[in-house]
Amino acid sequence: MSMKAVSFSECLVNSARNLKHHLDSVISGDSLVLRGRPGPQGQTPKERVLHLADLVAPRLGTSTRDDEPWAFESREFLRALCVGKEVSFTSIHSLPTNDDIPRDLGNAELAGVDLTSEILRNGWAKLKEIKREPTEDDSKKRDFENEAKAAGKGVWNPHGQKARAVHHTMPADSYAFVTEWKEKSIDAIVEQVRDGTTLRVRLLLPDGDHQMANIALAGVRSARASSKQGEASEPCGEEAKFFTESRLLHRSVRVQILSLPSSTATPFQSGATASAPAPASVFIGNVLHPAGNIAEHLVAAGLARVVDWHAGMLAASGGMEKLRAAERAAKEKRIYLYANLPASSSKPEGVTNGYKSSFDGTVTRVWSGDQISVVDRDSSKEHRLQLSSTRGPKLSDPRQAQYALDAKEFLRKKLIGKHVKCATVRYGGHNINVAEQLIDKGLASVVRHKRDDEDRSSDYDKLMAAEQTAVTDARGIHSGKEIPPLKQAFNISEVCSRATQFLNGFKRLGRIPGVVEYVAAGSRFRIFLPKDNQTLTLVLAGIRAPRTARNPSEKSEPYGNESLEFATRKYMQRDIEFEVDTIDKSGGFIGTLYLNKTENAAIALVREGLATVHAYSADGLSWSRQLYDVEAEAKKAKRNIWADYDEESVPSAVDEVESSNVGPLKTEYLDVIISDVRTRNGLGFSIQILNTEGIASLEQLMRDFSLHHRSPVATAPNFAPKGGDLVSAKFSDGAWYRAKVRRASPLKKEAEVTFIDYGNQDTVSFANIRPLDAKFRSLPGQAHDARLSFIKLVDPDSEYYQEAVERFRSLCEGRKLVANIDYKEGSLLHLRLMDPADPAAVDDPLTCINADLVRDGLASIDRKGCRYISSYPSVLKKLQDSVALAKKERAGMFEFGDVEEDE
């Protein structure tokens, strides 16, 4: 049996398979990557590699070896000629697969042009040494090569290629590289598509060097595609990779590098260290093709999701808005990643979780750098709101404390008392988003929500852009600075002695600016003085607001809560001015609070029927008439406290005090001042009753009296005053006063006198005593002898006696007090003394200095000396409670046990 001889070229022809494929990429000047058409069910077409027969082109380098000469230019010639186009190829011989990718040796044509001949004609490859019998085609190819060599084309260029450096690894100093090239447009070639949104590109730098870089597309992320054989891809991962490959692989693009993979670390983010950051494995940026931004097309095709935290890089340029629009379109079509998106639940418009999601209101309180309270304009209901997608600094963290205070103060100045629109909190005519402003100043950060979490700010992308700006400019919490917080504010009202030191200074200042830091009751406020970092308690003068319960066991007075709520909504955290009149015994300042320079808080509360006029303190105010007028208005309108007020049922005032040994005296409040305190034979004192004709006449009398004694007056040489005489006597201060002689000693030529207008007692020599002129005798003495009702101080022999006297002096001397006459013992008045500046006296009519001394363990109930005590059962109960409290706290004489003085 004989065999017919067959030539090598005939074998090649006989084994050839003519196919058409899409040219996906170019490995080198002699090797192509082809991809067929998609499968019948839309499956991703498989790749195959075609090595052009008989050609040898220079090889591109890797991280371990350099490019061969002209390798890049050779590859570029073929890439520019063929990529993205359909080629016809003939497979001459199948080669072993590489990672399951078929490989062929053969020839290819583009639009009828033989690629091998075209490459040789331009000098970008060399013919292999052919060991077979040359054919006519082989001779033509050799002629093309010789022509290129003679013309010095391609690899035959005698001058050699232009020198360039090719960096196959990411830049060592990633931060410096991003800083240099941030947002600049760089020519590039996409060398590899790792998944739909991660590319490896060759950056063609202006100086001719090449820098390989991994780029993650800004604003989007696709599912992961398998990177090695046998590894499973995530759903839609292969589709996303093919989508990007078919459009960008080996295409010329422009790259904009925007950021490193994570935002710049700050002291308040985990992982922040002072050491230099490690080289980044990827940059975040835009890859722009002449047909547009591939990221937008990926999202629109449902093959990538939007990455929220990239919004800071893209929102300013409008890129994020385009991605959101593409995402909405993909969700509506329910394609690929959004195929199983749950149907949106049907909720009433404007309602979230049963509450209105949008309403207009007024800000009444700022709780922190990200929480406020707003009162709904329609319902008057108060809502505590968290600024959406915003997180303020933590006051509990020492590194963040000052920033937390700054954020709270920023919100207070911008929002308190302002009309806002609530969904996203906006204020002002331009509907400014206050959260965006806060974040832009570096006083808050943006919450990173879970994927597909729609419960977020409608301006989320703007918030991210604001945060990016703050990070870039190193503002606030992103500055890396740890600012120690201010020291705790100095509390001026902590004790009465401290407050007293500031009283005169405040009076001289007149109106003082401050901020209402806390509202304790309708008429009691804590004021912060920012300039001096001080706080004080301010009690409104002239009014009494109903009390509120201080603990669960107490019960609020009627309209106490309403009064507190009104004051809180009206004045909490507002910039105000206040004036000081006096202080109370607990260190609180009594005065006037003004909002917007003209609105008097006391008048506002009384007008609303949420406070009553406190007659003892109101009468001394220059604006007391306004208080009484607005109270009458509130009574007439029956507002709040006066809802059940019946004018006809109110009894008339009692003008005279009845004195009776049986039963209590009728209540009569007198404005008094203690003019003298005596401690011999027990505690006694003298008072002057204010706001009477006698006091007014005394002032005129003393002026005339002073003028009278400036001129020398001849006194009879034998003048000797006697007990009971009214005289003029010179007091230790050098001034002359009216006096009454108690007893006289002609031997010593001195007399004991009582100054009848002030109650003081002194021993005066006859030389300083004159007969009282008749014109100064008509006015009765203005000093009245008095003692404390119901109680007596500890025994003069007690170690607590001096403390008791000093306590009485500190509570009474130099103060305008209110007194009630409980009993008359001849000319001696038994008085219950009340300090109108004491807030407790405002709230509890039984509160008095008498009970305070008992409460301090410095006095006891005087049952023997005050037999009328049984006629005042409510007062007795108050005193007994004070004794019990003194014993419990071991105050004063109870310091060493439960022992009372013998009655």
Short mmCIF file of C-alpha atoms in Angstrom, two decimals, residues 145-406:
data_model
loop_
_atom_site.label_atom_id
_atom_site.label_comp_id
_atom_site.label_asym_id
_atom_site.label_seq_id
_atom_site.Cartn_x
_atom_site.Cartn_y
_atom_site.Cartn_z
CA GLU A 145 10.13 42.74 6.58
CA ASN A 146 13.06 43.77 4.35
CA GLU A 147 11.21 46.92 3.26
CA ALA A 148 10.58 47.93 6.87
CA LYS A 149 14.15 47.21 7.80
CA ALA A 150 15.42 49.35 4.89
CA ALA A 151 13.11 52.20 5.87
CA GLY A 152 14.10 51.97 9.56
CA LYS A 153 10.51 51.41 10.65
CA GLY A 154 9.36 50.07 14.03
CA VAL A 155 11.83 47.79 15.72
CA TRP A 156 14.32 48.51 12.92
CA ASN A 157 14.62 52.18 13.88
CA PRO A 158 18.38 52.76 14.17
CA HIS A 159 17.95 55.49 16.78
CA GLY A 160 16.31 53.21 19.30
CA GLN A 161 13.20 53.87 21.35
CA LYS A 162 12.67 56.82 23.61
CA ALA A 163 13.82 56.08 27.16
CA ARG A 164 11.01 55.64 29.69
CA ALA A 165 10.52 54.14 33.10
CA VAL A 166 7.69 51.66 33.57
CA HIS A 167 6.54 51.20 37.19
CA HIS A 168 4.66 47.94 37.46
CA THR A 169 3.80 48.29 41.16
CA MET A 170 1.65 50.89 42.94
CA PRO A 171 3.47 54.06 44.06
CA ALA A 172 5.34 53.62 47.33
CA ASP A 173 4.06 56.97 48.63
CA SER A 174 0.39 56.64 47.77
CA TYR A 175 -0.66 59.78 49.62
CA ALA A 176 1.89 61.95 47.79
CA PHE A 177 0.87 60.48 44.43
CA VAL A 178 -2.82 61.20 45.09
CA THR A 179 -1.99 64.71 46.26
CA GLU A 180 0.00 65.40 43.07
CA TRP A 181 -2.55 64.01 40.63
CA LYS A 182 -5.84 64.46 42.46
CA GLU A 183 -8.72 65.30 40.07
CA LYS A 184 -6.29 65.83 37.18
CA SER A 185 -7.08 64.07 33.91
CA ILE A 186 -4.41 61.50 32.93
CA ASP A 187 -4.28 59.55 29.64
CA ALA A 188 -4.36 55.85 30.29
CA ILE A 189 -4.93 52.41 28.82
CA VAL A 190 -7.04 49.81 30.60
CA GLU A 191 -4.73 46.79 30.90
CA GLN A 192 -6.97 44.48 32.91
CA VAL A 193 -10.52 44.26 34.26
CA ARG A 194 -10.51 42.40 37.56
CA ASP A 195 -14.23 42.85 38.17
CA GLY A 196 -16.88 45.22 36.96
CA THR A 197 -15.56 48.15 39.00
CA THR A 198 -11.88 47.36 39.59
CA LEU A 199 -9.42 48.01 36.76
CA ARG A 200 -5.67 47.90 36.25
CA VAL A 201 -4.60 50.79 34.08
CA ARG A 202 -1.39 52.04 32.53
CA LEU A 203 -1.12 55.76 33.32
CA LEU A 204 0.72 57.59 30.56
CA LEU A 205 2.37 60.34 32.55
CA PRO A 206 3.29 63.61 30.84
CA ASP A 207 7.04 63.00 31.25
CA GLY A 208 6.78 59.80 29.21
CA ASP A 209 6.96 57.38 32.13
CA HIS A 210 4.31 54.74 32.67
CA GLN A 211 2.73 54.02 36.05
CA MET A 212 0.63 50.93 36.57
CA ALA A 213 -2.24 51.54 38.97
CA ASN A 214 -5.28 49.72 40.30
CA ILE A 215 -8.41 51.85 40.08
CA ALA A 216 -11.69 51.27 41.92
CA LEU A 217 -14.45 53.18 40.16
CA ALA A 218 -15.64 56.05 42.32
CA GLY A 219 -19.18 55.84 43.60
CA VAL A 220 -19.95 52.26 42.60
CA ARG A 221 -19.17 48.66 43.46
CA SER A 222 -20.02 45.54 41.50
CA ALA A 223 -20.18 41.91 42.56
CA ARG A 224 -16.84 40.10 42.73
CA ALA A 225 -15.81 37.95 39.79
CA SER A 226 -13.68 34.83 40.21
CA SER A 227 -9.96 35.49 39.88
CA LYS A 228 -8.79 31.87 39.48
CA GLN A 229 -10.00 28.61 38.16
CA GLY A 230 -12.44 26.80 40.42
CA GLU A 231 -13.37 29.92 42.38
CA ALA A 232 -17.04 30.89 42.34
CA SER A 233 -18.12 34.37 41.37
CA GLU A 234 -20.72 36.36 43.23
CA PRO A 235 -24.13 36.73 41.54
CA CYS A 236 -23.87 39.10 38.58
CA GLY A 237 -20.10 39.27 39.03
CA GLU A 238 -19.21 37.75 35.66
CA GLU A 239 -21.82 39.83 33.87
CA ALA A 240 -20.43 43.03 35.38
CA LYS A 241 -16.88 42.07 34.47
CA PHE A 242 -17.86 41.32 30.87
CA PHE A 243 -19.85 44.56 30.66
CA THR A 244 -16.74 46.56 31.56
CA GLU A 245 -14.28 44.43 29.58
CA SER A 246 -16.26 44.67 26.37
CA ARG A 247 -16.26 48.44 26.61
CA LEU A 248 -12.95 49.37 28.22
CA LEU A 249 -10.35 46.62 28.04
CA HIS A 250 -7.32 47.92 26.10
CA ARG A 251 -9.22 51.09 25.25
CA SER A 252 -7.72 54.54 25.59
CA VAL A 253 -9.38 56.36 28.48
CA ARG A 254 -8.81 59.30 30.77
CA VAL A 255 -8.41 58.66 34.47
CA GLN A 256 -9.15 61.04 37.35
CA ILE A 257 -7.68 59.91 40.67
CA LEU A 258 -9.84 61.14 43.52
CA SER A 259 -8.82 59.48 46.76
CA LEU A 260 -7.26 56.65 48.67
CA PRO A 261 -9.58 53.77 49.62
CA SER A 262 -10.48 55.29 53.00
CA SER A 263 -10.86 58.88 54.11
CA THR A 264 -8.06 60.56 56.03
CA ALA A 265 -7.85 59.27 59.60
CA THR A 266 -8.73 61.61 62.45
CA PRO A 267 -8.19 61.25 66.20
CA PHE A 268 -11.85 60.25 66.52
CA GLN A 269 -11.76 57.40 63.98
CA SER A 270 -10.57 53.96 64.90
CA GLY A 271 -7.14 53.02 63.72
CA ALA A 272 -5.74 56.52 63.64
CA THR A 273 -2.01 56.45 64.30
CA ALA A 274 0.84 58.85 64.00
CA SER A 275 2.82 56.47 61.75
CA ALA A 276 2.95 56.89 57.98
CA PRO A 277 0.19 55.04 56.09
CA ALA A 278 1.08 51.83 54.24
CA PRO A 279 1.18 51.96 50.40
CA ALA A 280 -2.33 51.68 49.01
CA SER A 281 -3.26 48.70 46.82
CA VAL A 282 -5.86 50.68 44.91
CA PHE A 283 -6.88 54.25 44.13
CA ILE A 284 -10.44 55.52 43.87
CA GLY A 285 -11.16 57.45 40.71
CA ASN A 286 -13.18 58.02 37.55
CA VAL A 287 -12.47 56.22 34.28
CA LEU A 288 -13.83 58.27 31.42
CA HIS A 289 -14.36 56.87 27.93
CA PRO A 290 -15.39 59.11 25.02
CA ALA A 291 -18.83 57.49 25.37
CA GLY A 292 -19.11 58.54 29.04
CA ASN A 293 -18.44 57.39 32.58
CA ILE A 294 -18.52 53.60 32.76
CA ALA A 295 -19.72 53.77 36.39
CA GLU A 296 -23.01 55.37 35.40
CA HIS A 297 -23.60 52.74 32.69
CA LEU A 298 -22.86 49.90 35.11
CA VAL A 299 -25.38 51.19 37.65
CA ALA A 300 -28.02 51.84 34.98
CA ALA A 301 -27.57 48.25 33.80
CA GLY A 302 -28.17 46.97 37.33
CA LEU A 303 -24.67 45.53 37.54
CA ALA A 304 -23.27 47.79 40.29
CA ARG A 305 -24.53 49.47 43.42
CA VAL A 306 -23.88 53.03 44.53
CA VAL A 307 -21.26 53.39 47.29
CA ASP A 308 -22.54 56.02 49.71
CA TRP A 309 -19.29 57.09 51.29
CA HIS A 310 -17.87 58.07 47.90
CA ALA A 311 -20.46 60.84 47.73
CA GLY A 312 -17.97 63.24 49.24
CA MET A 313 -15.77 62.90 46.17
CA LEU A 314 -18.53 63.14 43.60
CA ALA A 315 -21.39 65.24 44.93
CA ALA A 316 -19.77 68.61 44.24
CA SER A 317 -19.29 67.77 40.55
CA GLY A 318 -22.79 66.35 40.16
CA GLY A 319 -21.45 62.83 39.65
CA MET A 320 -23.34 61.38 42.60
CA GLU A 321 -26.62 62.80 41.39
CA LYS A 322 -26.16 61.04 38.04
CA LEU A 323 -25.38 57.76 39.79
CA ARG A 324 -28.49 58.07 41.96
CA ALA A 325 -30.61 58.69 38.86
CA ALA A 326 -29.11 55.62 37.18
CA GLU A 327 -29.76 53.58 40.33
CA ARG A 328 -33.42 54.63 40.43
CA ALA A 329 -33.82 53.63 36.78
CA ALA A 330 -32.28 50.18 37.44
CA LYS A 331 -34.49 49.63 40.47
CA GLU A 332 -37.59 50.49 38.47
CA LYS A 333 -36.59 47.97 35.79
CA ARG A 334 -35.67 45.37 38.46
CA ILE A 335 -32.70 44.03 36.53
CA TYR A 336 -29.73 41.97 37.71
CA LEU A 337 -28.81 43.13 41.23
CA TYR A 338 -32.24 44.70 41.72
CA ALA A 339 -34.26 41.77 40.30
CA ASN A 340 -35.41 40.67 43.77
CA LEU A 341 -35.81 44.13 45.26
CA PRO A 342 -38.78 44.05 47.70
CA ALA A 343 -41.79 46.12 46.71
CA SER A 344 -41.93 49.46 48.49
CA SER A 345 -44.49 49.40 51.30
CA SER A 346 -47.46 51.67 50.81
CA LYS A 347 -47.44 54.28 53.57
CA PRO A 348 -49.56 57.39 53.83
CA GLU A 349 -47.71 60.28 52.31
CA GLY A 350 -45.72 62.23 54.87
CA VAL A 351 -46.07 59.57 57.59
CA THR A 352 -43.23 57.46 59.01
CA ASN A 353 -43.76 54.89 61.81
CA GLY A 354 -47.07 56.54 62.65
CA TYR A 355 -45.57 60.03 62.94
CA LYS A 356 -45.59 62.92 60.53
CA SER A 357 -42.29 62.78 58.66
CA SER A 358 -42.46 66.42 57.68
CA PHE A 359 -43.81 69.41 59.59
CA ASP A 360 -43.11 73.04 60.40
CA GLY A 361 -42.14 73.98 63.92
CA THR A 362 -40.06 76.07 66.29
CA VAL A 363 -36.84 74.88 67.93
CA THR A 364 -37.19 75.03 71.71
CA ARG A 365 -34.08 73.19 72.87
CA VAL A 366 -30.72 71.94 71.65
CA TRP A 367 -29.77 68.76 73.50
CA SER A 368 -26.43 68.09 71.82
CA GLY A 369 -24.55 68.55 68.59
CA ASP A 370 -27.04 66.32 66.76
CA GLN A 371 -30.31 66.41 68.74
CA ILE A 372 -32.92 69.16 69.09
CA SER A 373 -36.50 69.58 70.29
CA VAL A 374 -39.06 71.14 67.97
CA VAL A 375 -42.66 72.16 68.73
CA ASP A 376 -45.06 71.37 65.89
CA ARG A 377 -46.82 74.54 64.78
CA ASP A 378 -50.09 72.76 64.12
CA SER A 379 -50.39 70.44 67.12
CA SER A 380 -48.13 72.32 69.60
CA LYS A 381 -46.64 68.92 70.41
CA GLU A 382 -42.93 68.82 71.15
CA HIS A 383 -40.76 66.33 69.28
CA ARG A 384 -37.19 65.40 70.12
CA LEU A 385 -35.36 64.97 66.82
CA GLN A 386 -32.06 63.43 65.77
CA LEU A 387 -30.47 65.19 62.80
CA SER A 388 -30.76 62.59 60.06
CA SER A 389 -27.57 60.77 59.04
CA THR A 390 -25.56 62.98 61.39
CA ARG A 391 -23.44 62.05 64.42
CA GLY A 392 -22.05 64.75 66.68
CA PRO A 393 -18.90 64.50 68.83
CA LYS A 394 -19.28 62.74 72.18
CA LEU A 395 -19.20 64.93 75.27
CA SER A 396 -18.12 61.91 77.32
CA ASP A 397 -14.89 61.52 75.31
CA PRO A 398 -12.26 63.98 76.62
CA ARG A 399 -10.78 64.30 73.11
CA GLN A 400 -14.13 65.29 71.68
CA ALA A 401 -15.67 67.21 74.57
CA GLN A 402 -14.81 70.71 73.36
CA TYR A 403 -15.95 69.92 69.82
CA ALA A 404 -19.21 68.58 71.29
CA LEU A 405 -19.75 71.87 73.13
CA ASP A 406 -18.90 73.85 69.99
#
